[in-house]
Amino acid sequence: QSSVTLYGRINTTVERQKDGGVSTTGMFNNASRWGVRGTEDLGGGLKAGFQLESGFASDTGTGTGWPGLATVGNGLNFGRQSEVNLAGGFGMVRLGNFVPESYYATADYVSMHNHDTGSSSDALYYDPVWFGGLGTKNKIGYRTPSLGGLTVDAAVLLHERAAGTNDKNGYDLAANYNMGPLHLGLGYSSVDSNYQVGLRALYTFGQFTVGGYYQRNKDDNQIVTTGAGTRNNFRLSGMYALGASEFHVNVGHANSWSNVNDSDATQWTLGYNYNLSKRTKVYTYYTRVNNGNNAGYNVTNSGSDFSSFALGVRHNF
Amino acid sequence: QSSVTLYGRINTTVERQKDGGVSTTGMFNNASRWGVRGTEDLGGGLKAGFQLESGFASDTGTGTGWPGLATVGNGLNFGRQSEVNLAGGFGMVRLGNFVPESYYATADYVSMHNHDTGSSSDALYYDPVWFGGLGTKNKIGYRTPSLGGLTVDAAVLLHERAAGTNDKNGYDLAANYNMGPLHLGLGYSSVDSNYQVGLRALYTFGQFTVGGYYQRNKDDNQIVTTGAGTRNNFRLSGMYALGASEFHVNVGHANSWSNVNDSDATQWTLGYNYNLSKRTKVYTYYTRVNNGNNAGYNVTNSGSDFSSFALGVRHNF
Amino acid sequence: QSSVTLYGRINTTVERQKDGGVSTTGMFNNASRWGVRGTEDLGGGLKAGFQLESGFASDTGTGTGWPGLATVGNGLNFGRQSEVNLAGGFGMVRLGNFVPESYYATADYVSMHNHDTGSSSDALYYDPVWFGGLGTKNKIGYRTPSLGGLTVDAAVLLHERAAGTNDKNGYDLAANYNMGPLHLGLGYSSVDSNYQVGLRALYTFGQFTVGGYYQRNKDDNQIVTTGAGTRNNFRLSGMYALGASEFHVNVGHANSWSNVNDSDATQWTLGYNYNLSKRTKVYTYYTRVNNGNNAGYNVTNSGSDFSSFALGVRHNF
């Protein structure tokens, strides 16, 4: 017998989506997941911990894929997380498969309306390590203890190729700093000459929360064959909470990649959440991506626009 | 931490099966499953709930497929159920993937000897929505509160095709009525011009339980290429309980489809269960399907007959 | 609600491996697993029990395959175990899918340094039933009660082919005998004319533990097309425990198969474990396989040698 927590999130929407000229009414999964986690007190301030997390499609029940994993054939898998760690006064050492801390420190942090899941998730954030082939796996991570509100995470993703072949280890760095109502973050990841770096700020005053991040990308051999070049990506989000209600607005704009004309895009979302409890909410949103002629964020064909009107239920357990 | 229940059923038999002229001795899975479910009290009579359920083959350990799911590659999956719901005085609203209530109200209700699993499960029941392509997924359901013993379920399965294409939403309706020892049920499902409708009754007197259902089918473009037409399907089941023992008999007959000569079939099962506890039983049964020349229920080649003698253990946890 | 235990093992290493001339630094999974198990007291000394166990790759999160299972497409599956059993004064009857007791009685029993997982696991042990096609599935097993320290396990694996075709049921036998500090075991398995038989002894004196097994193999139509013939396989292992530290040495040697010249191999491992608790350890080892010209244990090309230097964390929950 052991102390283990079974947890999860079921997040299901009914949406009217429009991808270019094609409208579809359907039921959609918004990054539903289940997992198992636990910690063991080893004495002397030392702890061992683990977390295993599997995504699944709440609309159909299949397992879901994950960047960097070979095809999962609709089966459940711990592609979202499979980690073992040791923590103590020295910080925490982590081994296995886990989401980049650079993402949690930036794009995820300001995505308040549906926790960066589903059709209104941040379509413009790009990480050349996570999405460019290495995924989130074969990772050794280290987290510092909190140093006066500052925490730093560093990780290396092993490329696992034969020695002497082209090295492609991935690297991930993140810093989070909390100072009362102000929350700052920095994220950086790189593989080969490709990188992304982001800066995030979030401020709470009364019932208002406003946040945003700026991301700089460079990609020499991914996204498009000859390398997309560089890009700037901006996002602002705001929330007003009134009792059980939350009113959200979220706007992002990515400039064109330097080597791809007219590849800019704008994404915005208006959302309303009603919290039935801390664990359960019902919500609605309207979200839209306007793509430049050579941008294809969230759509089948470049240059098309995407929009969706959604009604949903999210339940955490 | 949260209140979550891990549950399941392991149901394994050793059988001597005969499919036409071919006899095989093997170990068989009878719809084994594991799942996670929970409810949250939201106050004011409101509740949130969820259920995730995965089938698996208890004889080998692989995951099992499910109608309407793409190939699952032997991996575990929540094809059997992935549902989130909200319930209150108004009834219950359900979103996701779950078994048709029309089935629970009819065929499943009278299948007492091995809970409609395995080689003695009801081979003749047919649902054009569940088995005809839409499966059990992308479903919005509503259940009324109990109205003097009457409960009604209604659901729509979204077809998720582009607007303007041929609409193929599926629909499912069920009604259950309990009046002392008499239990009545009605089930209906339809997609396009295909439908099934069933009526069920079950009566308990002393140690005897007798039940049955009648199903009417119409299929214009499924089962066979040109449409099977219409069909009537009947079933009777009886149980005599004596202490820990249960004696079962179950007989079904499907008439020929109107467009397919000699496609009638008869299925019967004699079973004995010994309940070691409420959760655990050992059992044995003999089951047989006699197919008309153009009927292929449970067999490889149309016109062949199927039979099996089984010994099994079923354990619920 | 029911009494169910969720359990598992996460065992992750970072290794520098050398396969012939190719060196790779990577993160590796060492037979990580999660599962669900439980027992029910049926009264009168009778118990029902079950166990479901899924392997997963702790470095990436995918599910893992298993001998005898069709491709699992990276999804989680209960290939490691899916068993239901009934136990009482008569012993225990087991149905389903479970690891051969002949293995636990011999090779596994003396593998103390990393519990026969990962790159230092026993590369030379061979079971024609488990690895030769039937796997661990479709199995009916029986275990005697303990008879003065002696326990015997017997099992048959159903071939599940049509009657009249070539019979290929598999058989597995094991005996374990404990007499104070001396622990003896015997394992036997066979399918067709192929078999393996093993004898094991393990002795504990103070902080030292020494063990070993001898295995005799015969394979007429597996491993190589024309049948490998016969083989002898030996292994010795020793452990010295000092407080939280364990020092391990493990050496195995397989003679050449009688029909394959120069197919002998030697494997040895030096390991050090530091137990942070009963559940959690950190460890390091160096392991090596020296293959004869026509032996390919652990390597891509026959005749190459394998070695690895590993650092790891193992956490049980």
mmCIF file of N, CA, C and O in Angstrom, chain B residues 4-7 10 12-14 16 22-28 33-34 37 56-63 72-76 276-280 282 312-313 315-317, chain C residues 1-4 6 34 36 39-40 42 46 48-52 69-73 75-79 82-84 86 95-97 137-140 158 160-163:
data_model
loop_
_atom_site.group_PDB
_atom_site.id
_atom_site.type_symbol
_atom_site.label_atom_id
_atom_site.label_comp_id
_atom_site.label_asym_id
_atom_site.label_seq_id
_atom_site.Cartn_x
_atom_site.Cartn_y
_atom_site.Cartn_z
ATOM 1 N N VAL B 4 -12.179 9.678 -5.681
ATOM 2 C CA VAL B 4 -12.210 9.005 -6.965
ATOM 3 C C VAL B 4 -12.287 7.512 -6.689
ATOM 4 O O VAL B 4 -11.636 7.014 -5.777
ATOM 5 N N THR B 5 -13.108 6.811 -7.430
ATOM 6 C CA THR B 5 -13.210 5.365 -7.273
ATOM 7 C C THR B 5 -12.635 4.664 -8.492
ATOM 8 O O THR B 5 -12.979 4.977 -9.622
ATOM 9 N N LEU B 6 -11.739 3.751 -8.215
ATOM 10 C CA LEU B 6 -11.173 2.893 -9.249
ATOM 11 C C LEU B 6 -11.978 1.601 -9.198
ATOM 12 O O LEU B 6 -12.083 0.979 -8.143
ATOM 13 N N TYR B 7 -12.551 1.200 -10.310
ATOM 14 C CA TYR B 7 -13.433 0.039 -10.294
ATOM 15 C C TYR B 7 -13.139 -0.824 -11.526
ATOM 16 O O TYR B 7 -12.404 -0.403 -12.436
ATOM 17 N N ILE B 10 -13.274 -8.234 -13.975
ATOM 18 C CA ILE B 10 -12.476 -9.204 -14.704
ATOM 19 C C ILE B 10 -13.341 -10.425 -14.890
ATOM 20 O O ILE B 10 -13.851 -10.989 -13.925
ATOM 21 N N THR B 12 -13.330 -13.926 -17.033
ATOM 22 C CA THR B 12 -12.505 -14.797 -17.868
ATOM 23 C C THR B 12 -13.112 -16.193 -17.924
ATOM 24 O O THR B 12 -13.489 -16.744 -16.898
ATOM 25 N N THR B 13 -13.184 -16.739 -19.121
ATOM 26 C CA THR B 13 -13.703 -18.093 -19.294
ATOM 27 C C THR B 13 -12.693 -18.977 -20.021
ATOM 28 O O THR B 13 -11.855 -18.492 -20.775
ATOM 29 N N VAL B 14 -12.815 -20.266 -19.760
ATOM 30 C CA VAL B 14 -12.187 -21.271 -20.618
ATOM 31 C C VAL B 14 -13.335 -21.936 -21.362
ATOM 32 O O VAL B 14 -14.320 -22.354 -20.741
ATOM 33 N N ARG B 16 -14.850 -24.313 -24.867
ATOM 34 C CA ARG B 16 -14.740 -25.151 -26.049
ATOM 35 C C ARG B 16 -15.759 -24.582 -27.031
ATOM 36 O O ARG B 16 -16.968 -24.762 -26.861
ATOM 37 N N VAL B 22 -15.283 -26.025 -37.069
ATOM 38 C CA VAL B 22 -13.990 -25.836 -36.429
ATOM 39 C C VAL B 22 -14.140 -25.690 -34.919
ATOM 40 O O VAL B 22 -14.807 -24.773 -34.441
ATOM 41 N N SER B 23 -13.524 -26.596 -34.183
ATOM 42 C CA SER B 23 -13.568 -26.554 -32.722
ATOM 43 C C SER B 23 -12.270 -25.985 -32.173
ATOM 44 O O SER B 23 -11.189 -26.307 -32.666
ATOM 45 N N THR B 24 -12.373 -25.154 -31.169
ATOM 46 C CA THR B 24 -11.200 -24.562 -30.528
ATOM 47 C C THR B 24 -11.401 -24.517 -29.028
ATOM 48 O O THR B 24 -12.475 -24.146 -28.559
ATOM 49 N N THR B 25 -10.367 -24.884 -28.277
ATOM 50 C CA THR B 25 -10.369 -24.689 -26.832
ATOM 51 C C THR B 25 -9.517 -23.474 -26.546
ATOM 52 O O THR B 25 -8.378 -23.386 -27.007
ATOM 53 N N GLY B 26 -10.067 -22.536 -25.822
ATOM 54 C CA GLY B 26 -9.293 -21.331 -25.572
ATOM 55 C C GLY B 26 -9.735 -20.618 -24.320
ATOM 56 O O GLY B 26 -10.716 -20.988 -23.676
ATOM 57 N N MET B 27 -8.957 -19.569 -23.971
ATOM 58 C CA MET B 27 -9.336 -18.699 -22.879
ATOM 59 C C MET B 27 -9.927 -17.439 -23.495
ATOM 60 O O MET B 27 -9.396 -16.911 -24.472
ATOM 61 N N PHE B 28 -11.011 -16.943 -22.921
ATOM 62 C CA PHE B 28 -11.726 -15.836 -23.533
ATOM 63 C C PHE B 28 -12.024 -14.733 -22.518
ATOM 64 O O PHE B 28 -12.238 -14.996 -21.330
ATOM 65 N N ARG B 33 -13.140 -4.868 -17.907
ATOM 66 C CA ARG B 33 -13.029 -3.414 -17.962
ATOM 67 C C ARG B 33 -12.426 -2.895 -16.670
ATOM 68 O O ARG B 33 -12.477 -3.551 -15.636
ATOM 69 N N TRP B 34 -11.856 -1.716 -16.724
ATOM 70 C CA TRP B 34 -11.471 -0.982 -15.518
ATOM 71 C C TRP B 34 -11.817 0.473 -15.774
ATOM 72 O O TRP B 34 -11.874 0.924 -16.920
ATOM 73 N N ARG B 37 -14.235 6.717 -11.650
ATOM 74 C CA ARG B 37 -15.432 7.549 -11.632
ATOM 75 C C ARG B 37 -15.485 8.338 -10.337
ATOM 76 O O ARG B 37 -14.837 7.970 -9.353
ATOM 77 N N PHE B 56 -10.496 -4.206 -21.613
ATOM 78 C CA PHE B 56 -9.242 -4.923 -21.858
ATOM 79 C C PHE B 56 -9.548 -6.405 -21.984
ATOM 80 O O PHE B 56 -10.576 -6.889 -21.512
ATOM 81 N N ALA B 57 -8.647 -7.103 -22.651
ATOM 82 C CA ALA B 57 -8.799 -8.539 -22.837
ATOM 83 C C ALA B 57 -8.155 -9.243 -21.652
ATOM 84 O O ALA B 57 -6.931 -9.253 -21.522
ATOM 85 N N SER B 58 -8.970 -9.834 -20.780
ATOM 86 C CA SER B 58 -8.428 -10.435 -19.560
ATOM 87 C C SER B 58 -7.590 -11.670 -19.847
ATOM 88 O O SER B 58 -6.806 -12.088 -19.001
ATOM 89 N N ASP B 59 -7.726 -12.249 -21.050
ATOM 90 C CA ASP B 59 -6.933 -13.436 -21.371
ATOM 91 C C ASP B 59 -5.522 -13.101 -21.849
ATOM 92 O O ASP B 59 -4.625 -13.933 -21.771
ATOM 93 N N THR B 60 -5.330 -11.862 -22.358
ATOM 94 C CA THR B 60 -4.010 -11.506 -22.901
ATOM 95 C C THR B 60 -3.477 -10.186 -22.353
ATOM 96 O O THR B 60 -2.274 -9.960 -22.375
ATOM 97 N N GLY B 61 -4.357 -9.293 -21.906
ATOM 98 C CA GLY B 61 -3.916 -8.010 -21.369
ATOM 99 C C GLY B 61 -3.975 -6.850 -22.342
ATOM 100 O O GLY B 61 -3.725 -5.707 -21.957
ATOM 101 N N THR B 62 -4.270 -7.095 -23.607
ATOM 102 C CA THR B 62 -4.359 -5.985 -24.552
ATOM 103 C C THR B 62 -5.603 -5.148 -24.275
ATOM 104 O O THR B 62 -6.538 -5.588 -23.615
ATOM 105 N N GLY B 63 -5.591 -3.898 -24.776
ATOM 106 C CA GLY B 63 -6.809 -3.111 -24.806
ATOM 107 C C GLY B 63 -7.752 -3.686 -25.845
ATOM 108 O O GLY B 63 -7.354 -4.467 -26.711
ATOM 109 N N VAL B 72 -7.440 0.836 -32.304
ATOM 110 C CA VAL B 72 -6.805 1.218 -31.057
ATOM 111 C C VAL B 72 -5.466 0.518 -30.842
ATOM 112 O O VAL B 72 -4.825 0.705 -29.817
ATOM 113 N N GLY B 73 -5.038 -0.271 -31.814
ATOM 114 C CA GLY B 73 -3.688 -0.836 -31.767
ATOM 115 C C GLY B 73 -3.368 -1.597 -30.500
ATOM 116 O O GLY B 73 -2.233 -1.578 -30.031
ATOM 117 N N ASN B 74 -4.353 -2.254 -29.905
ATOM 118 C CA ASN B 74 -4.157 -3.069 -28.710
ATOM 119 C C ASN B 74 -3.882 -2.269 -27.448
ATOM 120 O O ASN B 74 -3.583 -2.841 -26.405
ATOM 121 N N GLY B 75 -3.923 -0.948 -27.524
ATOM 122 C CA GLY B 75 -3.686 -0.144 -26.337
ATOM 123 C C GLY B 75 -4.970 0.072 -25.555
ATOM 124 O O GLY B 75 -6.074 0.053 -26.102
ATOM 125 N N LEU B 76 -4.823 0.309 -24.258
ATOM 126 C CA LEU B 76 -5.968 0.658 -23.428
ATOM 127 C C LEU B 76 -6.554 1.984 -23.903
ATOM 128 O O LEU B 76 -5.831 2.856 -24.399
ATOM 129 N N LEU B 276 -20.060 -16.533 -5.126
ATOM 130 C CA LEU B 276 -19.185 -16.637 -3.961
ATOM 131 C C LEU B 276 -19.349 -15.422 -3.066
ATOM 132 O O LEU B 276 -19.087 -15.473 -1.874
ATOM 133 N N SER B 277 -19.771 -14.315 -3.659
ATOM 134 C CA SER B 277 -20.082 -13.086 -2.937
ATOM 135 C C SER B 277 -20.862 -12.220 -3.903
ATOM 136 O O SER B 277 -21.148 -12.635 -5.024
ATOM 137 N N LYS B 278 -21.209 -11.016 -3.476
ATOM 138 C CA LYS B 278 -21.892 -10.111 -4.412
ATOM 139 C C LYS B 278 -20.985 -9.739 -5.577
ATOM 140 O O LYS B 278 -21.447 -9.413 -6.659
ATOM 141 N N ARG B 279 -19.665 -9.771 -5.332
ATOM 142 C CA ARG B 279 -18.721 -9.315 -6.341
ATOM 143 C C ARG B 279 -18.151 -10.438 -7.195
ATOM 144 O O ARG B 279 -17.648 -10.190 -8.294
ATOM 145 N N THR B 280 -18.195 -11.653 -6.680
ATOM 146 C CA THR B 280 -17.454 -12.732 -7.327
ATOM 147 C C THR B 280 -18.339 -13.946 -7.564
ATOM 148 O O THR B 280 -19.057 -14.379 -6.663
ATOM 149 N N VAL B 282 -18.492 -17.930 -9.824
ATOM 150 C CA VAL B 282 -18.009 -18.897 -10.799
ATOM 151 C C VAL B 282 -19.243 -19.380 -11.551
ATOM 152 O O VAL B 282 -20.347 -19.383 -10.999
ATOM 153 N N GLY B 312 -16.246 -20.264 -16.113
ATOM 154 C CA GLY B 312 -15.662 -18.947 -15.921
ATOM 155 C C GLY B 312 -15.676 -18.435 -14.496
ATOM 156 O O GLY B 312 -16.333 -18.979 -13.611
ATOM 157 N N VAL B 313 -14.907 -17.362 -14.324
ATOM 158 C CA VAL B 313 -14.855 -16.614 -13.069
ATOM 159 C C VAL B 313 -15.090 -15.147 -13.395
ATOM 160 O O VAL B 313 -14.465 -14.612 -14.317
ATOM 161 N N HIS B 315 -15.077 -11.426 -11.442
ATOM 162 C CA HIS B 315 -14.753 -10.711 -10.209
ATOM 163 C C HIS B 315 -14.905 -9.214 -10.448
ATOM 164 O O HIS B 315 -14.265 -8.644 -11.332
ATOM 165 N N ASN B 316 -15.764 -8.578 -9.677
ATOM 166 C CA ASN B 316 -15.907 -7.120 -9.734
ATOM 167 C C ASN B 316 -15.090 -6.478 -8.624
ATOM 168 O O ASN B 316 -15.020 -7.000 -7.526
ATOM 169 N N PHE B 317 -14.473 -5.352 -8.939
ATOM 170 C CA PHE B 317 -13.753 -4.619 -7.888
ATOM 171 C C PHE B 317 -14.114 -3.140 -7.967
ATOM 172 O O PHE B 317 -14.826 -2.735 -8.877
ATOM 173 N N GLN C 1 -17.619 1.295 -4.055
ATOM 174 C CA GLN C 1 -16.267 1.445 -3.492
ATOM 175 C C GLN C 1 -15.680 0.065 -3.195
ATOM 176 O O GLN C 1 -16.378 -0.838 -2.784
ATOM 177 N N SER C 2 -14.418 -0.089 -3.417
ATOM 178 C CA SER C 2 -13.798 -1.381 -3.152
ATOM 179 C C SER C 2 -12.350 -1.176 -2.763
ATOM 180 O O SER C 2 -11.772 -0.125 -2.982
ATOM 181 N N SER C 3 -11.752 -2.178 -2.155
ATOM 182 C CA SER C 3 -10.363 -2.092 -1.713
ATOM 183 C C SER C 3 -9.451 -2.457 -2.866
ATOM 184 O O SER C 3 -9.325 -3.617 -3.222
ATOM 185 N N VAL C 4 -8.854 -1.448 -3.452
ATOM 186 C CA VAL C 4 -8.019 -1.627 -4.618
ATOM 187 C C VAL C 4 -6.719 -0.877 -4.379
ATOM 188 O O VAL C 4 -6.731 0.213 -3.814
ATOM 189 N N LEU C 6 -3.381 0.792 -6.077
ATOM 190 C CA LEU C 6 -2.696 1.273 -7.269
ATOM 191 C C LEU C 6 -1.215 1.250 -6.934
ATOM 192 O O LEU C 6 -0.796 1.843 -5.942
ATOM 193 N N TRP C 34 2.970 0.137 -13.931
ATOM 194 C CA TRP C 34 1.938 0.541 -12.968
ATOM 195 C C TRP C 34 0.853 -0.512 -13.028
ATOM 196 O O TRP C 34 0.696 -1.199 -14.045
ATOM 197 N N VAL C 36 -2.918 -2.300 -10.898
ATOM 198 C CA VAL C 36 -4.013 -2.288 -9.947
ATOM 199 C C VAL C 36 -4.171 -3.721 -9.449
ATOM 200 O O VAL C 36 -4.141 -4.657 -10.245
ATOM 201 N N THR C 39 -7.685 -7.959 -3.342
ATOM 202 C CA THR C 39 -8.209 -9.259 -2.948
ATOM 203 C C THR C 39 -9.530 -9.048 -2.228
ATOM 204 O O THR C 39 -9.784 -7.995 -1.663
ATOM 205 N N GLU C 40 -10.355 -10.055 -2.276
ATOM 206 C CA GLU C 40 -11.640 -10.025 -1.585
ATOM 207 C C GLU C 40 -11.737 -11.261 -0.708
ATOM 208 O O GLU C 40 -11.524 -12.378 -1.187
ATOM 209 N N LEU C 42 -13.732 -13.983 0.828
ATOM 210 C CA LEU C 42 -15.034 -14.586 0.531
ATOM 211 C C LEU C 42 -15.588 -15.379 1.712
ATOM 212 O O LEU C 42 -16.701 -15.912 1.633
ATOM 213 N N LEU C 46 -11.682 -18.718 1.854
ATOM 214 C CA LEU C 46 -11.616 -18.519 0.406
ATOM 215 C C LEU C 46 -11.354 -17.042 0.096
ATOM 216 O O LEU C 46 -11.892 -16.152 0.758
ATOM 217 N N ALA C 48 -10.806 -14.203 -3.346
ATOM 218 C CA ALA C 48 -10.698 -13.896 -4.773
ATOM 219 C C ALA C 48 -9.693 -12.764 -4.925
ATOM 220 O O ALA C 48 -9.614 -11.884 -4.059
ATOM 221 N N GLY C 49 -8.920 -12.791 -5.982
ATOM 222 C CA GLY C 49 -7.941 -11.748 -6.189
ATOM 223 C C GLY C 49 -7.771 -11.434 -7.656
ATOM 224 O O GLY C 49 -8.185 -12.200 -8.527
ATOM 225 N N PHE C 50 -7.187 -10.280 -7.917
ATOM 226 C CA PHE C 50 -6.912 -9.927 -9.311
ATOM 227 C C PHE C 50 -5.669 -9.060 -9.342
ATOM 228 O O PHE C 50 -5.282 -8.436 -8.349
ATOM 229 N N GLN C 51 -5.049 -8.988 -10.505
ATOM 230 C CA GLN C 51 -3.938 -8.074 -10.723
ATOM 231 C C GLN C 51 -3.845 -7.720 -12.198
ATOM 232 O O GLN C 51 -3.853 -8.584 -13.069
ATOM 233 N N LEU C 52 -3.777 -6.415 -12.456
ATOM 234 C CA LEU C 52 -3.627 -5.882 -13.808
ATOM 235 C C LEU C 52 -2.372 -5.030 -13.818
ATOM 236 O O LEU C 52 -2.241 -4.135 -12.995
ATOM 237 N N LEU C 69 2.369 -10.676 -27.465
ATOM 238 C CA LEU C 69 1.277 -9.743 -27.773
ATOM 239 C C LEU C 69 1.454 -9.211 -29.175
ATOM 240 O O LEU C 69 2.569 -8.944 -29.616
ATOM 241 N N ALA C 70 0.325 -9.008 -29.861
ATOM 242 C CA ALA C 70 0.382 -8.304 -31.124
ATOM 243 C C ALA C 70 0.844 -6.883 -30.828
ATOM 244 O O ALA C 70 0.812 -6.417 -29.695
ATOM 245 N N THR C 71 1.285 -6.194 -31.859
ATOM 246 C CA THR C 71 1.822 -4.846 -31.686
ATOM 247 C C THR C 71 0.890 -3.973 -30.862
ATOM 248 O O THR C 71 -0.314 -3.940 -31.078
ATOM 249 N N VAL C 72 1.426 -3.267 -29.891
ATOM 250 C CA VAL C 72 0.596 -2.466 -29.005
ATOM 251 C C VAL C 72 0.616 -0.987 -29.372
ATOM 252 O O VAL C 72 0.014 -0.169 -28.694
ATOM 253 N N GLY C 73 1.301 -0.635 -30.466
ATOM 254 C CA GLY C 73 1.225 0.734 -30.968
ATOM 255 C C GLY C 73 1.526 1.809 -29.950
ATOM 256 O O GLY C 73 0.922 2.873 -29.988
ATOM 257 N N GLY C 75 0.666 2.147 -27.016
ATOM 258 C CA GLY C 75 -0.354 2.389 -26.003
ATOM 259 C C GLY C 75 -0.119 1.541 -24.760
ATOM 260 O O GLY C 75 0.480 0.471 -24.819
ATOM 261 N N LEU C 76 -0.613 2.031 -23.631
ATOM 262 C CA LEU C 76 -0.570 1.260 -22.401
ATOM 263 C C LEU C 76 -1.395 -0.011 -22.561
ATOM 264 O O LEU C 76 -2.391 -0.017 -23.284
ATOM 265 N N ASN C 77 -0.982 -1.087 -21.923
ATOM 266 C CA ASN C 77 -1.697 -2.360 -22.015
ATOM 267 C C ASN C 77 -1.331 -3.202 -20.807
ATOM 268 O O ASN C 77 -0.302 -2.983 -20.176
ATOM 269 N N PHE C 78 -2.184 -4.152 -20.470
ATOM 270 C CA PHE C 78 -1.920 -5.044 -19.341
ATOM 271 C C PHE C 78 -1.187 -6.298 -19.786
ATOM 272 O O PHE C 78 -1.453 -7.401 -19.304
ATOM 273 N N GLY C 79 -0.264 -6.121 -20.752
ATOM 274 C CA GLY C 79 0.519 -7.244 -21.241
ATOM 275 C C GLY C 79 1.339 -7.922 -20.149
ATOM 276 O O GLY C 79 1.616 -9.114 -20.222
ATOM 277 N N SER C 82 -2.676 -9.783 -16.388
ATOM 278 C CA SER C 82 -4.127 -9.574 -16.274
ATOM 279 C C SER C 82 -4.697 -10.889 -15.770
ATOM 280 O O SER C 82 -4.988 -11.785 -16.533
ATOM 281 N N GLU C 83 -4.850 -10.957 -14.477
ATOM 282 C CA GLU C 83 -5.119 -12.227 -13.808
ATOM 283 C C GLU C 83 -6.282 -12.105 -12.852
ATOM 284 O O GLU C 83 -6.462 -11.086 -12.191
ATOM 285 N N VAL C 84 -7.079 -13.169 -12.785
ATOM 286 C CA VAL C 84 -8.068 -13.310 -11.725
ATOM 287 C C VAL C 84 -7.807 -14.660 -11.073
ATOM 288 O O VAL C 84 -7.431 -15.615 -11.753
ATOM 289 N N LEU C 86 -8.638 -17.521 -7.551
ATOM 290 C CA LEU C 86 -9.371 -17.971 -6.372
ATOM 291 C C LEU C 86 -8.418 -18.790 -5.515
ATOM 292 O O LEU C 86 -7.743 -19.678 -6.035
ATOM 293 N N LEU C 95 -6.288 -17.591 -13.573
ATOM 294 C CA LEU C 95 -6.697 -17.532 -14.972
ATOM 295 C C LEU C 95 -6.212 -16.245 -15.604
ATOM 296 O O LEU C 95 -6.374 -15.173 -15.013
ATOM 297 N N GLY C 96 -5.640 -16.327 -16.808
ATOM 298 C CA GLY C 96 -5.337 -15.118 -17.564
ATOM 299 C C GLY C 96 -3.910 -15.056 -18.031
ATOM 300 O O GLY C 96 -3.381 -16.003 -18.624
ATOM 301 N N ASN C 97 -3.281 -13.923 -17.763
ATOM 302 C CA ASN C 97 -1.978 -13.582 -18.306
ATOM 303 C C ASN C 97 -1.040 -13.224 -17.157
ATOM 304 O O ASN C 97 -1.295 -12.259 -16.445
ATOM 305 N N LYS C 137 0.217 -15.520 -22.003
ATOM 306 C CA LYS C 137 -1.237 -15.327 -22.031
ATOM 307 C C LYS C 137 -2.013 -16.652 -22.107
ATOM 308 O O LYS C 137 -1.429 -17.710 -22.266
ATOM 309 N N ASN C 138 -3.349 -16.551 -21.980
ATOM 310 C CA ASN C 138 -4.242 -17.714 -22.099
ATOM 311 C C ASN C 138 -3.793 -18.857 -21.187
ATOM 312 O O ASN C 138 -3.693 -20.004 -21.598
ATOM 313 N N LYS C 139 -3.530 -18.505 -19.938
ATOM 314 C CA LYS C 139 -2.874 -19.441 -19.032
ATOM 315 C C LYS C 139 -3.791 -19.825 -17.877
ATOM 316 O O LYS C 139 -4.457 -18.992 -17.288
ATOM 317 N N ILE C 140 -3.786 -21.112 -17.568
ATOM 318 C CA ILE C 140 -4.465 -21.638 -16.392
ATOM 319 C C ILE C 140 -3.388 -22.143 -15.450
ATOM 320 O O ILE C 140 -2.593 -22.998 -15.837
ATOM 321 N N LEU C 158 -2.858 -22.222 -23.188
ATOM 322 C CA LEU C 158 -3.658 -22.762 -24.290
ATOM 323 C C LEU C 158 -3.163 -22.211 -25.619
ATOM 324 O O LEU C 158 -2.954 -21.005 -25.771
ATOM 325 N N GLU C 160 -4.847 -22.288 -28.432
ATOM 326 C CA GLU C 160 -5.992 -21.658 -29.098
ATOM 327 C C GLU C 160 -5.998 -21.858 -30.610
ATOM 328 O O GLU C 160 -6.394 -20.965 -31.362
ATOM 329 N N ARG C 161 -5.563 -23.004 -31.043
ATOM 330 C CA ARG C 161 -5.690 -23.315 -32.465
ATOM 331 C C ARG C 161 -6.829 -24.291 -32.658
ATOM 332 O O ARG C 161 -7.272 -24.945 -31.711
ATOM 333 N N ALA C 162 -7.287 -24.388 -33.872
ATOM 334 C CA ALA C 162 -8.384 -25.300 -34.168
ATOM 335 C C ALA C 162 -7.985 -26.729 -33.809
ATOM 336 O O ALA C 162 -6.842 -27.148 -34.033
ATOM 337 N N ALA C 163 -8.943 -27.456 -33.263
ATOM 338 C CA ALA C 163 -8.687 -28.847 -32.914
ATOM 339 C C ALA C 163 -8.231 -29.601 -34.157
ATOM 340 O O ALA C 163 -8.736 -29.396 -35.255
#
